[in-house]
C-alpha positions as protocol buffer text, in pm:
chain_id: "A"
residue {
  index: 1
  type: PHE
  ca { x: 1474 y: -329 z: -1622 }
}
residue {
  index: 2
  type: ALA
  ca { x: 1347 y: -391 z: -1975 }
}
residue {
  index: 3
  type: LEU
  ca { x: 1289 y: -757 z: -1891 }
}
residue {
  index: 4
  type: ASN
  ca { x: 1033 y: -666 z: -1626 }
}
residue {
  index: 5
  type: ARG
  ca { x: 839 y: -387 z: -1792 }
}
residue {
  index: 6
  type: GLN
  ca { x: 774 y: -283 z: -2146 }
}
residue {
  index: 7
  type: ARG
  ca { x: 521 y: -104 z: -2359 }
}
residue {
  index: 8
  type: THR
  ca { x: 282 y: -295 z: -2576 }
}
residue {
  index: 9
  type: ASN
  ca { x: 360 y: -298 z: -2948 }
}
residue {
  index: 10
  type: ASP
  ca { x: 115 y: -18 z: -3018 }
}
residue {
  index: 11
  type: GLY
  ca { x: 261 y: 200 z: -2737 }
}
residue {
  index: 12
  type: GLU
  ca { x: -78 y: 241 z: -2572 }
}
residue {
  index: 13
  type: MET
  ca { x: -10 y: 39 z: -2255 }
}
residue {
  index: 14
  type: PHE
  ca { x: 279 y: -86 z: -2049 }
}
residue {
  index: 15
  type: THR
  ca { x: 326 y: -435 z: -1913 }
}
residue {
  index: 16
  type: ILE
  ca { x: 485 y: -555 z: -1591 }
}
residue {
  index: 17
  type: LYS
  ca { x: 603 y: -909 z: -1652 }
}
residue {
  index: 18
  type: ASN
  ca { x: 699 y: -1013 z: -1300 }
}
residue {
  index: 19
  type: GLU
  ca { x: 546 y: -828 z: -1007 }
}
residue {
  index: 20
  type: GLU
  ca { x: 795 y: -966 z: -750 }
}
residue {
  index: 21
  type: ILE
  ca { x: 1107 y: -879 z: -950 }
}
residue {
  index: 22
  type: PHE
  ca { x: 963 y: -540 z: -1041 }
}
residue {
  index: 23
  type: ALA
  ca { x: 892 y: -466 z: -673 }
}
residue {
  index: 24
  type: SER
  ca { x: 1231 y: -576 z: -543 }
}
residue {
  index: 25
  type: ASN
  ca { x: 1456 y: -447 z: -822 }
}
residue {
  index: 26
  type: ILE
  ca { x: 1282 y: -160 z: -1003 }
}
residue {
  index: 27
  type: ILE
  ca { x: 1058 y: 22 z: -756 }
}
residue {
  index: 28
  type: PRO
  ca { x: 1339 y: 99 z: -505 }
}
residue {
  index: 29
  type: HIS
  ca { x: 1532 y: 285 z: -776 }
}
residue {
  index: 30
  type: TYR
  ca { x: 1252 y: 543 z: -801 }
}
residue {
  index: 31
  type: PHE
  ca { x: 1072 y: 528 z: -466 }
}
residue {
  index: 32
  type: ASP
  ca { x: 1162 y: 483 z: -99 }
}
residue {
  index: 33
  type: HIS
  ca { x: 991 y: 145 z: -77 }
}
residue {
  index: 34
  type: LYS
  ca { x: 957 y: -196 z: -243 }
}
residue {
  index: 35
  type: GLN
  ca { x: 580 y: -233 z: -215 }
}
residue {
  index: 36
  type: PHE
  ca { x: 402 y: -313 z: -540 }
}
residue {
  index: 37
  type: LYS
  ca { x: 64 y: -230 z: -383 }
}
residue {
  index: 38
  type: SER
  ca { x: 186 y: 124 z: -307 }
}
residue {
  index: 39
  type: PHE
  ca { x: 314 y: 158 z: -663 }
}
residue {
  index: 40
  type: ALA
  ca { x: -21 y: 38 z: -798 }
}
residue {
  index: 41
  type: ARG
  ca { x: -204 y: 293 z: -577 }
}
residue {
  index: 42
  type: GLN
  ca { x: 14 y: 568 z: -724 }
}
residue {
  index: 43
  type: LEU
  ca { x: -71 y: 452 z: -1075 }
}
residue {
  index: 44
  type: ASN
  ca { x: -438 y: 460 z: -979 }
}
residue {
  index: 45
  type: PHE
  ca { x: -401 y: 809 z: -830 }
}
residue {
  index: 46
  type: TYR
  ca { x: -267 y: 934 z: -1166 }
}
residue {
  index: 47
  type: ASN
  ca { x: -555 y: 765 z: -1352 }
}
residue {
  index: 48
  type: PHE
  ca { x: -362 y: 470 z: -1490 }
}
residue {
  index: 49
  type: ARG
  ca { x: -597 y: 176 z: -1513 }
}
residue {
  index: 50
  type: LYS
  ca { x: -514 y: -191 z: -1487 }
}
residue {
  index: 51
  type: ILE
  ca { x: -640 y: -373 z: -1793 }
}
residue {
  index: 52
  type: THR
  ca { x: -799 y: -681 z: -1641 }
}
residue {
  index: 53
  type: SER
  ca { x: -974 y: -819 z: -1946 }
}
residue {
  index: 54
  type: THR
  ca { x: -643 y: -869 z: -2126 }
}
residue {
  index: 55
  type: THR
  ca { x: -429 y: -985 z: -1836 }
}
residue {
  index: 56
  type: MET
  ca { x: -212 y: -1242 z: -2004 }
}
residue {
  index: 57
  type: CYS
  ca { x: -135 y: -1576 z: -1852 }
}
residue {
  index: 58
  type: ILE
  ca { x: 157 y: -1756 z: -2012 }
}
residue {
  index: 59
  type: ARG
  ca { x: 328 y: -2085 z: -1942 }
}
residue {
  index: 60
  type: ASN
  ca { x: 654 y: -2032 z: -1754 }
}
residue {
  index: 61
  type: PRO
  ca { x: 830 y: -2344 z: -1627 }
}
residue {
  index: 62
  type: GLN
  ca { x: 1056 y: -2132 z: -1401 }
}
residue {
  index: 63
  type: ALA
  ca { x: 764 y: -1970 z: -1217 }
}
residue {
  index: 64
  type: LYS
  ca { x: 732 y: -2042 z: -845 }
}
residue {
  index: 65
  type: ASN
  ca { x: 358 y: -2097 z: -868 }
}
residue {
  index: 66
  type: ASP
  ca { x: 182 y: -2352 z: -1089 }
}
residue {
  index: 67
  type: GLY
  ca { x: 397 y: -2265 z: -1389 }
}
residue {
  index: 68
  type: ASN
  ca { x: 193 y: -1967 z: -1508 }
}
residue {
  index: 69
  type: SER
  ca { x: 305 y: -1604 z: -1509 }
}
residue {
  index: 70
  type: ASN
  ca { x: 53 y: -1322 z: -1497 }
}
residue {
  index: 71
  type: TYR
  ca { x: 150 y: -1009 z: -1685 }
}
residue {
  index: 72
  type: LEU
  ca { x: -3 y: -686 z: -1556 }
}
residue {
  index: 73
  type: MET
  ca { x: -106 y: -424 z: -1811 }
}
residue {
  index: 74
  type: TYR
  ca { x: -175 y: -56 z: -1736 }
}
residue {
  index: 75
  type: HIS
  ca { x: -320 y: 217 z: -1956 }
}
residue {
  index: 76
  type: HIS
  ca { x: -354 y: 596 z: -1941 }
}
residue {
  index: 77
  type: ASN
  ca { x: -509 y: 802 z: -2221 }
}
residue {
  index: 78
  type: SER
  ca { x: -223 y: 1055 z: -2207 }
}
residue {
  index: 79
  type: PHE
  ca { x: 69 y: 813 z: -2166 }
}
residue {
  index: 80
  type: LYS
  ca { x: 157 y: 711 z: -2520 }
}
residue {
  index: 81
  type: ARG
  ca { x: 484 y: 624 z: -2688 }
}
residue {
  index: 82
  type: GLY
  ca { x: 628 y: 923 z: -2870 }
}
residue {
  index: 83
  type: ARG
  ca { x: 367 y: 1169 z: -2739 }
}
residue {
  index: 84
  type: THR
  ca { x: 563 y: 1379 z: -2490 }
}
residue {
  index: 85
  type: ASP
  ca { x: 314 y: 1660 z: -2553 }
}
residue {
  index: 86
  type: LEU
  ca { x: 55 y: 1460 z: -2356 }
}
residue {
  index: 87
  type: LEU
  ca { x: 265 y: 1399 z: -2044 }
}
residue {
  index: 88
  type: SER
  ca { x: 147 y: 1718 z: -1874 }
}
residue {
  index: 89
  type: LYS
  ca { x: -201 y: 1562 z: -1866 }
}
residue {
  index: 90
  type: VAL
  ca { x: -87 y: 1260 z: -1665 }
}
């Protein structure tokens, strides 16, 4: 699980490192589906926003595509590491 999602160092955002692995291995543990698009819609519904300007593209020789892996980053003003007092606002 930790290999496919993590918070950024500052705790302000979380990163999904591999959308396919996240959808097939992580999402079904918490939802009744494996659809990343549905998961993303739920994030949107709860005001999480995809950070497009900082989407990272790294070289990954094991990637199925052209060797690059796109990391997805999401942010919510009330979803911060160590701030459980803010979770009611999510």
